[in-house]
mmCIF file of N, CA and C in Angstrom:
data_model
loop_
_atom_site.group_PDB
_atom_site.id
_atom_site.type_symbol
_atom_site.label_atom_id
_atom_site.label_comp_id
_atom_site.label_asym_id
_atom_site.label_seq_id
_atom_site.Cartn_x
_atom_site.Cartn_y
_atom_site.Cartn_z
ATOM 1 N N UNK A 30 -136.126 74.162 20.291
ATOM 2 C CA UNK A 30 -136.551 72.807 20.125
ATOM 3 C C UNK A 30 -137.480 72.751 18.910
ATOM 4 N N UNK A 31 -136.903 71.903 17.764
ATOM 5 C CA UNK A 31 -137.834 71.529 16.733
ATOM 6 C C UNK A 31 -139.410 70.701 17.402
ATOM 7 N N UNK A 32 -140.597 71.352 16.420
ATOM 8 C CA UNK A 32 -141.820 70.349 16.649
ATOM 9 C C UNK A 32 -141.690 69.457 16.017
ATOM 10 N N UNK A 33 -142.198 68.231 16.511
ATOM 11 C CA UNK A 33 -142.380 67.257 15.489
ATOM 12 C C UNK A 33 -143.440 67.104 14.867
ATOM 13 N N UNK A 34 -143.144 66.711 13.763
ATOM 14 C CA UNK A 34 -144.263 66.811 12.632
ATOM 15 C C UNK A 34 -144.365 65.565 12.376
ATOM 16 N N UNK A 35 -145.874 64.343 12.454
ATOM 17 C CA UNK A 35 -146.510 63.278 12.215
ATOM 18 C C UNK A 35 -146.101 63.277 10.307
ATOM 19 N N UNK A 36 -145.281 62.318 10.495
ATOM 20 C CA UNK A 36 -145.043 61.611 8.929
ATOM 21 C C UNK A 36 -145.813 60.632 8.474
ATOM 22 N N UNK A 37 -146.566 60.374 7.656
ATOM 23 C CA UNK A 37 -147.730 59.238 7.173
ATOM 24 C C UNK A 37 -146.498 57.988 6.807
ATOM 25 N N UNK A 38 -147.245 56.799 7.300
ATOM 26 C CA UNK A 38 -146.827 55.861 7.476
ATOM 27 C C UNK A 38 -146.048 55.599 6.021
ATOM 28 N N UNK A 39 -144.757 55.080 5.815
ATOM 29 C CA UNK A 39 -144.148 54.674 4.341
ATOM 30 C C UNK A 39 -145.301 53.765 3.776
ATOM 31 N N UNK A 40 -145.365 53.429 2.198
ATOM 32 C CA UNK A 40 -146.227 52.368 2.042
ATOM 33 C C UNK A 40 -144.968 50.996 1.960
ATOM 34 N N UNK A 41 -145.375 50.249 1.935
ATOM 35 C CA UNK A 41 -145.077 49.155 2.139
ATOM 36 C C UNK A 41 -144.545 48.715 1.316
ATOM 37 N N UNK A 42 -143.399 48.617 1.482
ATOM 38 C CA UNK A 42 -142.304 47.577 0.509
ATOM 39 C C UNK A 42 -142.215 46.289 -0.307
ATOM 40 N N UNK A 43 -142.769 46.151 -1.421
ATOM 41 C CA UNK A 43 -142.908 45.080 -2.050
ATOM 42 C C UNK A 43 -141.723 43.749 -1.664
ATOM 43 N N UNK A 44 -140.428 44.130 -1.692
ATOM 44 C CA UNK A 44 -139.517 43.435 -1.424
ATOM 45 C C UNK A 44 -139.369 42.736 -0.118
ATOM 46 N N UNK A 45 -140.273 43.372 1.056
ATOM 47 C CA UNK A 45 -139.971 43.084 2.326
ATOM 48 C C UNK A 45 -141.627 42.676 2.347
ATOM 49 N N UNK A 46 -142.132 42.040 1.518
ATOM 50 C CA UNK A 46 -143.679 41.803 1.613
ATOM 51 C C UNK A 46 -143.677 40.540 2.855
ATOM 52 N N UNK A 47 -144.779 40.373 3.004
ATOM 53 C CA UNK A 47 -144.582 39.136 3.956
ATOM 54 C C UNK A 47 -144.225 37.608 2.818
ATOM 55 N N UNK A 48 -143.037 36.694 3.532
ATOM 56 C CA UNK A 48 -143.655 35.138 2.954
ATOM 57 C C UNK A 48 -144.623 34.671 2.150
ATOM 58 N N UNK A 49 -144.567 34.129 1.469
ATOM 59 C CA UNK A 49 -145.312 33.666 0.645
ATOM 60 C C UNK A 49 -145.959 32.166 1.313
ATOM 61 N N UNK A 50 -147.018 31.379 0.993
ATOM 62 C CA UNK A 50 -147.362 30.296 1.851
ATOM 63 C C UNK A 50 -146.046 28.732 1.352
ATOM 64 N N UNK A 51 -145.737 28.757 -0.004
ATOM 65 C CA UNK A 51 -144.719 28.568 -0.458
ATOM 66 C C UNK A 51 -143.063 28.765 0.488
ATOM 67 N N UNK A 52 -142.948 30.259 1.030
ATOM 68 C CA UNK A 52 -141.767 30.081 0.838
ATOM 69 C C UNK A 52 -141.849 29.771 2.654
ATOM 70 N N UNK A 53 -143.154 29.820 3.099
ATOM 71 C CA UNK A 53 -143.272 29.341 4.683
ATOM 72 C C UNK A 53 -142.751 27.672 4.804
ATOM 73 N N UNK A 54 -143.586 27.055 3.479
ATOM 74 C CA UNK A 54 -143.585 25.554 3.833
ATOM 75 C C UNK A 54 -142.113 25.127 3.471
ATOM 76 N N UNK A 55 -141.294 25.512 2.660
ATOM 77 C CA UNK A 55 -140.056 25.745 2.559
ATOM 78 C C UNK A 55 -138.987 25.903 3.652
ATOM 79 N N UNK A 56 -139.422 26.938 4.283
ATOM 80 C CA UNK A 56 -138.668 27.161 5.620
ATOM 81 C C UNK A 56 -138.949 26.002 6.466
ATOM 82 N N UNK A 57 -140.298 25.746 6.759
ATOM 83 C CA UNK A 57 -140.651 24.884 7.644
ATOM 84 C C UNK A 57 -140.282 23.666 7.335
ATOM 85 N N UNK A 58 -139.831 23.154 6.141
ATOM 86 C CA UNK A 58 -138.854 21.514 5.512
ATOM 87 C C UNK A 58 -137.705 21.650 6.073
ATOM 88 N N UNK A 59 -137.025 22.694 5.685
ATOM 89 C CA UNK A 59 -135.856 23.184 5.593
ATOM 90 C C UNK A 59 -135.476 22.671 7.790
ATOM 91 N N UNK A 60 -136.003 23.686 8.277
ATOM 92 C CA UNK A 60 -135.967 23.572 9.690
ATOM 93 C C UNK A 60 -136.583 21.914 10.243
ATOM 94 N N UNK A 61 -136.991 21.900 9.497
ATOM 95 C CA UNK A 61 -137.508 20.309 9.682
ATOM 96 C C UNK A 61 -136.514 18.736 9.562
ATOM 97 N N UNK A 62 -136.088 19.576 8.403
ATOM 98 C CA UNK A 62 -134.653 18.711 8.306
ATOM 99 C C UNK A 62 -133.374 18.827 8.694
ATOM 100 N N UNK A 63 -133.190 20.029 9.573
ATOM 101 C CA UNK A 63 -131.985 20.433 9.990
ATOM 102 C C UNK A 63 -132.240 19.626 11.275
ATOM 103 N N UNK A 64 -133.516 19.923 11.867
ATOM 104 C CA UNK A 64 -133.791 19.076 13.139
ATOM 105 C C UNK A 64 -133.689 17.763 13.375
ATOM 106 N N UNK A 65 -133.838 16.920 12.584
ATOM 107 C CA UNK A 65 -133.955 15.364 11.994
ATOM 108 C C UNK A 65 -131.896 15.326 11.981
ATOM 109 N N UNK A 66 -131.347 15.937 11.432
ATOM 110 C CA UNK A 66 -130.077 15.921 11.148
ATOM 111 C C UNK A 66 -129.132 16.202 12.489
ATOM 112 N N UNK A 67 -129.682 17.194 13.129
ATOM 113 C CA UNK A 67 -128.687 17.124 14.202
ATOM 114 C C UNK A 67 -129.435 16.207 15.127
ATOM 115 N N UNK A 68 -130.457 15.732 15.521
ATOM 116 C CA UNK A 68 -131.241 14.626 16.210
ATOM 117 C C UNK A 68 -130.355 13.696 16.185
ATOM 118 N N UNK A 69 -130.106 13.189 14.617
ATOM 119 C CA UNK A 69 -129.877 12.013 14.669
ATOM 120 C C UNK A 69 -127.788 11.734 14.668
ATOM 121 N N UNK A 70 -127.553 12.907 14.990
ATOM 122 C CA UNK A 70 -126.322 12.772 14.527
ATOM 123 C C UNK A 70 -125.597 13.139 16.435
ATOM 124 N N UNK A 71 -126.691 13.996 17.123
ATOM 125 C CA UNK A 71 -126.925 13.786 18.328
ATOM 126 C C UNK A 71 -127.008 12.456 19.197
ATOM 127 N N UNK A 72 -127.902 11.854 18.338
ATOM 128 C CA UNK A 72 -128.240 10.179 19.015
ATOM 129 C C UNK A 72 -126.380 9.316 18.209
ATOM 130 N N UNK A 73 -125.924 9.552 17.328
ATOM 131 C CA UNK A 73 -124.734 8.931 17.262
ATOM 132 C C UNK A 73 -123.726 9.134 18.138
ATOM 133 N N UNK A 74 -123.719 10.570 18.277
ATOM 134 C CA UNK A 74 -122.329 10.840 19.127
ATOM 135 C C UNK A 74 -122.986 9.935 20.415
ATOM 136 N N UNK A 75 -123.817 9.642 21.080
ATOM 137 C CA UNK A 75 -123.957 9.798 22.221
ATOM 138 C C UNK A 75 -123.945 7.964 22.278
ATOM 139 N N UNK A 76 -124.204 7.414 21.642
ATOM 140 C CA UNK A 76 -124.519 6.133 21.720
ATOM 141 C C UNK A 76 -123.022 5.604 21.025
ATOM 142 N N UNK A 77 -121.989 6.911 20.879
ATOM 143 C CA UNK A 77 -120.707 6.296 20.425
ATOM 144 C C UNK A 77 -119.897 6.400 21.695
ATOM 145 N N UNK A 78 -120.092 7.625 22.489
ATOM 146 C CA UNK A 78 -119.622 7.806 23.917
ATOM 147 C C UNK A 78 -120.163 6.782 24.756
ATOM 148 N N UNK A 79 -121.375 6.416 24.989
ATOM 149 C CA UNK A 79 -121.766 5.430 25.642
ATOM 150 C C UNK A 79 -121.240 4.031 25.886
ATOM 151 N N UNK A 80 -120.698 3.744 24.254
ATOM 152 C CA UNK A 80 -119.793 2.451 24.120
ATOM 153 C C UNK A 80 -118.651 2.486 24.561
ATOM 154 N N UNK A 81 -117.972 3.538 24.057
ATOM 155 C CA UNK A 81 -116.588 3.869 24.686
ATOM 156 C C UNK A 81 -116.710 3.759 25.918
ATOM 157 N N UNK A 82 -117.596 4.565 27.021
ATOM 158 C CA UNK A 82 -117.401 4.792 28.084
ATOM 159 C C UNK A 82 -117.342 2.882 28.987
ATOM 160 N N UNK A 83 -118.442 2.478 28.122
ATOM 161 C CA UNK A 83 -118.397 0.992 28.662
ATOM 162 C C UNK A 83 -117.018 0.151 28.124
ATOM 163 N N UNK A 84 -116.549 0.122 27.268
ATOM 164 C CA UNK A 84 -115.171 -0.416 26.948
ATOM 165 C C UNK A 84 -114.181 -0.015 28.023
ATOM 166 N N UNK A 85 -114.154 1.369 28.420
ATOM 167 C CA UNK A 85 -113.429 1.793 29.345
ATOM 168 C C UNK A 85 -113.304 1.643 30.729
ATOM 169 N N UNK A 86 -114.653 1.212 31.271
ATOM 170 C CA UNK A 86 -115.422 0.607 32.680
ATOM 171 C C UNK A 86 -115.016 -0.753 32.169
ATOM 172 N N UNK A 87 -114.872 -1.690 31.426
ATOM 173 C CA UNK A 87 -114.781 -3.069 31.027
ATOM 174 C C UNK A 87 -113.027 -2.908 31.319
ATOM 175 N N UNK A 88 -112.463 -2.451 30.837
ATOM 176 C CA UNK A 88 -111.371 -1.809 30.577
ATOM 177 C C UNK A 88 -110.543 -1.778 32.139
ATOM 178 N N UNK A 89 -111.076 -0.899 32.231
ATOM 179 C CA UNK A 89 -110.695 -0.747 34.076
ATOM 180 C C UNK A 89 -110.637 -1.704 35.455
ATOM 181 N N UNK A 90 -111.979 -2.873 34.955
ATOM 182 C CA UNK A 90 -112.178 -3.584 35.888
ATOM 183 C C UNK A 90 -111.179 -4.548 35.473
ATOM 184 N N UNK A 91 -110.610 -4.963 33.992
ATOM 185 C CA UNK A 91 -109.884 -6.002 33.575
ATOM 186 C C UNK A 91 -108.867 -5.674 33.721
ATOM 187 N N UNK A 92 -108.313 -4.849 33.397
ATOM 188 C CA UNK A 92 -106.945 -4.223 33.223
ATOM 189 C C UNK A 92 -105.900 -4.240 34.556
ATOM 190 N N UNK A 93 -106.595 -4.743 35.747
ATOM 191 C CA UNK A 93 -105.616 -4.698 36.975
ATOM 192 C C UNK A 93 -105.100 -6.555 36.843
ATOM 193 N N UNK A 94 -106.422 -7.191 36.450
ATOM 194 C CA UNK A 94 -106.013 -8.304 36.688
ATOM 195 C C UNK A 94 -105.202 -8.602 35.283
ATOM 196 N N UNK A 95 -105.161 -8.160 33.825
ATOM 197 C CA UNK A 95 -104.233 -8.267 32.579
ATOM 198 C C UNK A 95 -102.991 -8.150 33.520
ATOM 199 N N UNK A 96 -102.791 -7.007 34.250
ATOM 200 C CA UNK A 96 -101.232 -6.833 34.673
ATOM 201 C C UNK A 96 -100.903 -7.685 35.604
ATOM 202 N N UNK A 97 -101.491 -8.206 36.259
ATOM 203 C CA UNK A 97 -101.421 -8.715 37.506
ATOM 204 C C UNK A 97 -100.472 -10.255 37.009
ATOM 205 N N UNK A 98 -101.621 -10.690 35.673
ATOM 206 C CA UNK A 98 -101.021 -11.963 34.950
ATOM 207 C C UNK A 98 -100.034 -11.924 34.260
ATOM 208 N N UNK A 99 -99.877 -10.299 33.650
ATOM 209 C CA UNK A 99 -98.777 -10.392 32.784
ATOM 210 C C UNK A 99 -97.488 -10.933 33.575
ATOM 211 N N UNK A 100 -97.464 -9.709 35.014
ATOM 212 C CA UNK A 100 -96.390 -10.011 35.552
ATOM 213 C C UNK A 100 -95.729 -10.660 35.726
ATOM 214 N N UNK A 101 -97.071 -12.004 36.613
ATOM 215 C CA UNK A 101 -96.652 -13.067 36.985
ATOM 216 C C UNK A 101 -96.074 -13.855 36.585
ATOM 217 N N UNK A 102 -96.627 -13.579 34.602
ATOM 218 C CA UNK A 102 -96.030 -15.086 33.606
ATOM 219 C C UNK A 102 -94.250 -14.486 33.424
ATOM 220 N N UNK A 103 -94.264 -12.833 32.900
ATOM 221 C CA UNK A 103 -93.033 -12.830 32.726
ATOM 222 C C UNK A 103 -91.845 -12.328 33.455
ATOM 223 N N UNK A 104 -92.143 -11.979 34.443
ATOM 224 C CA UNK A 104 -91.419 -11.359 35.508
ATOM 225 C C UNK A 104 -91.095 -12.443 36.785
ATOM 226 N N UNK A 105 -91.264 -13.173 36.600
ATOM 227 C CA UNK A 105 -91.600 -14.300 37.794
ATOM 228 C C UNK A 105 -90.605 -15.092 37.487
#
């Protein structure tokens, strides 16, 4: 069995430095506006299903008596 031998810590990678306060507030727009974007594109779909769904309940309750009249006028 090899000993292990304590390696001194690497120094620190310029490239992998931390963020800059710049490239934080950047990110934080960035995520800021992705949020705003699917929010609002969230609130469309849903307020487009909502209508539909009521056209379709409107739809349903009318639609027995449409046939009911159609019949009557041309089948009669």
């Amino acid at each position: 069995m090899a000993a292990q031998v304590d390696t001194p810590p690497k120094p620190a990678d310029p490239k992998k430095a931390a963020p800059s306060a710049e490239d934080e507030a950047r990110l934080a727009a960035r995520h800021q506006a992705l949020f705003a974007y699917v929010l609002s594109r969230t609130f469309i779909l849903i307020t487009l299903l909502t209508a539909l769904g009521l056209v379709g309940y409107a739809a349903a309750i009318k639609l027995p008596a449409l046939l009911d009249l159609l019949v009557a006028k041309y089948l009669a």
